[in-house]
XYZ file of N, CA and C in Angstrom:
366
model
N 101.996 104.818 77.163
C 102.121 105.797 77.865
C 103.330 106.725 77.010
N 102.944 108.081 77.653
C 103.722 108.856 76.941
C 105.125 109.082 77.550
N 106.389 108.524 76.690
C 107.674 108.497 77.134
C 108.055 110.000 77.726
N 107.798 111.142 76.806
C 108.329 112.159 77.401
C 107.970 112.955 78.795
N 106.503 112.422 78.718
C 105.975 112.770 80.044
C 106.597 111.700 81.590
N 106.494 110.795 81.064
C 107.403 109.794 82.226
C 108.913 110.667 82.278
N 109.426 110.891 81.668
C 110.961 111.612 81.590
C 111.026 112.995 82.379
N 109.587 113.776 81.892
C 109.482 115.107 82.556
C 109.582 114.613 84.362
N 108.396 113.657 84.302
C 108.248 113.576 85.889
C 109.563 113.047 86.884
N 110.242 112.639 85.960
C 111.516 111.897 86.487
C 112.641 113.258 86.610
N 112.651 113.558 85.774
C 114.099 114.898 85.956
C 113.310 115.644 87.115
N 112.011 116.147 87.069
C 111.275 117.041 88.106
C 111.616 116.567 89.142
N 111.258 115.212 89.329
C 111.502 114.628 90.950
C 112.634 114.770 91.229
N 113.878 114.834 90.498
C 115.240 114.671 90.977
C 115.432 116.012 90.862
N 115.061 116.892 90.393
C 115.430 118.169 90.630
C 115.030 118.528 92.092
N 113.679 118.279 92.380
C 113.241 118.543 93.763
C 113.664 117.924 94.440
N 114.339 116.602 94.375
C 115.473 115.999 95.515
C 116.531 116.719 95.690
N 116.965 117.247 94.452
C 118.182 117.893 95.018
C 117.858 119.332 95.523
N 116.927 120.176 95.215
C 116.689 121.221 95.915
C 116.406 120.826 97.682
N 115.382 119.900 97.596
C 114.985 119.833 99.132
C 116.453 119.134 99.742
N 117.091 118.322 99.426
C 118.407 117.729 100.007
C 119.574 118.660 100.165
N 119.538 119.990 99.321
C 120.144 121.081 99.785
C 119.791 121.862 100.721
N 118.318 121.971 100.977
C 117.800 122.696 102.254
C 117.929 122.139 103.588
N 118.119 120.363 103.271
C 118.427 119.415 104.655
C 119.957 119.923 104.900
N 120.861 119.792 103.885
C 122.292 119.765 104.136
C 122.426 121.182 105.367
N 121.560 122.468 104.737
C 121.699 123.799 105.275
C 120.632 123.576 106.542
N 120.431 122.771 106.772
C 119.806 122.572 108.179
C 118.505 123.387 108.156
N 117.393 123.342 107.000
C 116.413 124.259 107.023
C 115.141 122.983 106.689
N 114.152 123.660 107.270
C 113.349 122.658 106.788
C 112.454 123.191 105.624
N 111.094 122.488 105.139
C 110.515 122.798 103.937
C 110.031 124.347 104.168
N 109.747 124.848 103.070
C 109.433 125.918 103.304
C 108.611 126.357 102.097
N 107.684 127.460 101.753
C 106.553 127.624 101.023
C 107.054 127.235 99.503
N 108.439 127.784 99.233
C 108.683 127.498 97.947
C 108.721 125.770 97.718
N 109.221 125.248 98.543
C 109.406 123.731 98.449
C 108.088 123.336 98.123
N 106.906 123.783 98.954
C 105.585 123.061 98.687
C 105.301 123.382 97.378
N 105.297 124.659 96.533
C 105.071 124.897 95.580
C 106.025 123.743 94.469
N 107.202 123.467 94.927
C 107.631 122.560 93.825
C 107.192 121.055 93.913
N 107.002 120.919 95.355
C 106.057 119.604 95.432
C 104.640 119.833 94.639
N 103.893 120.321 94.389
C 102.736 121.021 94.056
C 103.148 120.611 92.544
N 104.144 121.625 92.026
C 104.336 121.049 90.273
C 104.716 119.457 90.140
N 105.525 118.743 90.892
C 105.686 117.771 90.745
C 104.250 116.466 90.944
N 103.696 116.973 92.205
C 102.841 116.200 92.309
C 101.518 116.423 90.855
N 101.489 117.690 90.613
C 100.389 117.767 89.221
C 100.914 116.984 88.218
N 102.269 117.129 87.872
C 102.803 116.260 86.880
C 102.526 114.855 86.953
N 102.453 114.283 88.323
C 102.376 112.645 88.214
C 100.659 112.495 88.299
N 99.946 113.358 88.535
C 98.796 113.321 88.451
C 98.135 113.477 87.042
N 98.909 114.390 86.084
C 98.477 114.315 84.675
C 98.825 112.695 83.898
N 100.166 111.962 84.413
C 100.529 111.031 84.180
C 99.409 110.049 84.785
N 98.839 109.892 85.691
C 98.037 109.073 86.294
C 96.603 108.950 85.165
N 96.179 110.109 84.958
C 95.002 110.406 84.042
C 95.627 109.716 82.932
N 96.512 110.240 82.137
C 96.634 109.723 80.545
C 96.727 108.310 80.802
N 97.525 107.818 81.734
C 97.783 106.219 81.978
C 96.389 105.586 82.127
N 95.129 106.251 82.520
C 94.234 105.536 83.139
C 93.208 105.683 81.635
N 93.421 106.511 80.940
C 92.609 106.828 79.668
C 93.122 105.760 78.796
N 94.582 105.763 78.980
C 95.124 104.494 77.855
C 94.534 103.344 78.009
N 94.591 103.060 79.554
C 93.870 101.679 79.964
C 93.019 101.372 79.186
N 92.113 102.351 79.747
C 90.290 102.281 79.063
C 90.207 101.988 77.877
N 91.308 102.513 77.044
C 91.061 102.600 75.358
C 91.620 101.565 75.065
N 92.074 100.367 75.901
C 92.272 99.001 75.644
C 93.840 98.791 75.433
N 94.532 99.701 75.752
C 96.322 99.435 75.403
C 96.752 98.990 76.987
N 97.640 98.363 77.058
C 98.065 97.528 78.115
C 99.645 97.199 78.113
N 99.837 97.498 79.470
C 101.524 97.435 79.431
C 101.904 95.912 79.331
N 103.321 95.819 78.788
C 103.903 94.252 78.529
C 103.777 93.563 79.832
N 104.082 94.224 80.927
C 104.423 93.484 82.312
C 103.311 92.874 83.027
N 101.699 93.395 82.764
C 100.846 93.322 83.444
C 100.068 94.540 83.988
N 98.740 94.564 83.929
C 98.194 95.645 84.351
C 98.171 95.922 85.968
N 97.906 94.880 86.417
C 98.115 95.176 88.079
C 98.908 95.723 88.702
N 100.440 95.124 88.100
C 101.325 95.614 88.764
C 101.588 97.109 88.162
N 101.333 97.627 86.984
C 101.189 98.687 86.635
C 100.728 99.795 87.257
N 99.447 99.398 87.432
C 98.409 100.514 88.369
C 98.960 100.532 89.804
N 99.512 99.455 90.271
C 99.998 99.938 91.579
C 101.301 100.407 91.644
N 102.066 100.693 90.702
C 103.308 101.522 90.568
C 102.666 102.829 89.980
N 101.863 102.812 89.461
C 100.760 104.381 89.045
C 100.465 104.937 90.155
N 99.889 104.257 91.039
C 99.022 104.911 92.238
C 100.315 105.330 93.459
N 101.361 104.365 93.633
C 102.420 104.848 94.173
C 103.332 106.161 93.853
N 103.293 106.056 92.706
C 103.935 107.296 92.037
C 103.429 108.796 92.043
N 102.037 108.659 92.050
C 101.273 109.919 92.385
C 100.883 109.939 93.704
N 101.202 109.000 94.407
C 100.894 109.284 95.834
C 102.511 109.741 96.690
N 103.142 109.262 96.152
C 104.840 109.624 96.507
C 104.947 111.101 97.172
N 105.170 112.159 96.545
C 105.393 113.123 96.879
C 104.348 114.018 97.622
N 103.337 113.833 97.455
C 102.414 114.162 98.432
C 102.691 113.842 99.616
N 102.909 112.549 99.883
C 102.942 111.922 101.139
C 104.227 112.490 102.162
N 105.052 112.463 101.109
C 106.506 113.093 101.584
C 106.054 114.621 102.499
N 105.580 114.937 101.387
C 105.043 116.718 101.784
C 104.332 116.790 102.751
N 103.314 115.936 103.250
C 102.528 115.913 104.520
C 103.312 115.446 105.641
N 104.426 114.483 105.567
C 105.053 114.047 106.439
C 105.995 115.121 106.844
N 106.570 115.925 106.069
C 107.568 117.160 106.396
C 106.641 118.186 106.714
N 105.308 118.263 107.084
C 104.697 119.256 107.881
C 104.764 118.895 109.107
N 105.094 117.588 109.853
C 105.057 116.840 110.688
C 106.290 117.089 111.621
N 107.508 117.020 110.681
C 108.989 117.357 111.022
C 109.364 118.512 110.511
N 109.305 119.729 111.111
C 109.505 120.773 110.902
C 111.114 121.061 111.269
N 112.152 120.289 111.025
C 113.431 120.500 110.954
C 113.647 120.026 109.520
N 115.262 119.828 109.320
C 115.813 119.639 108.195
C 115.630 118.134 107.877
N 114.995 117.276 108.868
C 114.518 115.999 108.585
C 113.236 116.161 107.527
N 112.394 117.039 107.700
C 111.634 117.291 106.625
C 112.016 117.461 105.455
N 112.596 118.153 105.058
C 113.445 118.664 103.901
C 113.944 117.284 103.268
N 114.593 116.711 104.205
C 115.471 115.094 103.805
C 114.373 114.321 103.496
N 113.039 113.957 104.137
C 112.011 112.989 103.837
C 111.666 113.489 102.306
N 111.365 114.591 102.057
C 110.992 115.113 100.733
C 111.882 114.538 99.649
N 113.259 115.291 100.190
C 114.200 114.730 99.066
C 114.205 113.229 98.882
N 114.167 112.363 99.976
C 113.806 110.767 99.758
C 112.490 110.358 99.116
N 111.798 110.838 99.041
C 110.540 110.669 98.261
C 110.562 110.981 96.791
N 111.359 112.133 96.817
C 111.332 112.537 95.223
C 112.116 111.313 94.584
N 113.128 110.918 95.383
C 114.127 110.110 94.401
C 113.470 108.960 94.093
N 112.523 108.490 95.242
C 111.837 107.246 95.240
C 110.812 107.559 93.878
N 110.038 108.587 93.934
C 109.408 108.882 92.834
C 110.086 108.698 91.135
N 111.308 109.239 91.193
C 112.538 109.175 89.887
C 112.729 107.623 89.779
N 112.833 106.741 90.664
C 112.955 105.590 90.354
C 111.528 104.866 90.008
N 110.533 105.101 90.774
C 109.155 104.635 90.016
C 108.648 104.775 88.776
N 109.263 106.237 88.291
C 109.116 106.423 86.844
C 110.068 105.684 85.970
N 110.837 105.175 86.284
C 111.972 104.160 85.524
C 111.306 102.934 85.415
N 110.747 102.892 86.734
C 110.038 101.357 86.562
C 108.861 101.281 85.955
N 108.046 102.530 85.874
C 106.870 102.604 85.014
C 107.052 102.279 83.739
N 108.121 102.892 83.414
C 108.701 103.115 82.011
C 109.073 101.512 81.066
N 109.686 101.162 82.298
C 110.015 99.318 82.046
C 108.848 98.478 82.107
N 107.745 98.724 82.824
C 106.691 97.973 83.010
C 105.702 97.834 81.564
N 105.541 99.261 81.138
C 104.549 99.460 80.161
C 105.439 99.111 78.835
N 106.872 98.945 78.702
C 107.291 98.288 77.401
C 108.468 99.029 77.113
N 109.143 99.977 77.770
C 110.537 100.470 77.599
C 110.254 101.354 76.211
N 109.179 101.777 75.901
C 109.347 103.272 74.897
C 108.710 102.135 73.594
N 108.624 100.708 73.307
C 107.964 100.076 72.381
C 106.835 100.246 71.992
N 105.818 100.753 72.813
C 104.322 100.869 72.641
C 103.960 102.658 72.665
């Protein structure tokens, strides 16, 4: 896996979490600008997914097992889009809080993906 991409996805997810968390603090629902941020983070997650699948197809494998790696990878790719759709149903501050929580979960998943792949040794 590309360590720099994993770090970029994690940092942008945390930035999204802070941004949406601040909106929730200010009692605001998710707005169009938040969805643009979610799209950017989701796009990075999809790029990571494609790169990881290509690396797996080329014969590279994670140190801690392919099945658990793919499970975390799919969860990471779906995390922010899922919470984004949930925030559409909850048009209050809790929609923003949901996206913030999902972005924090994504950042944690990125750390775990890094560990499963081999922690930079691969």
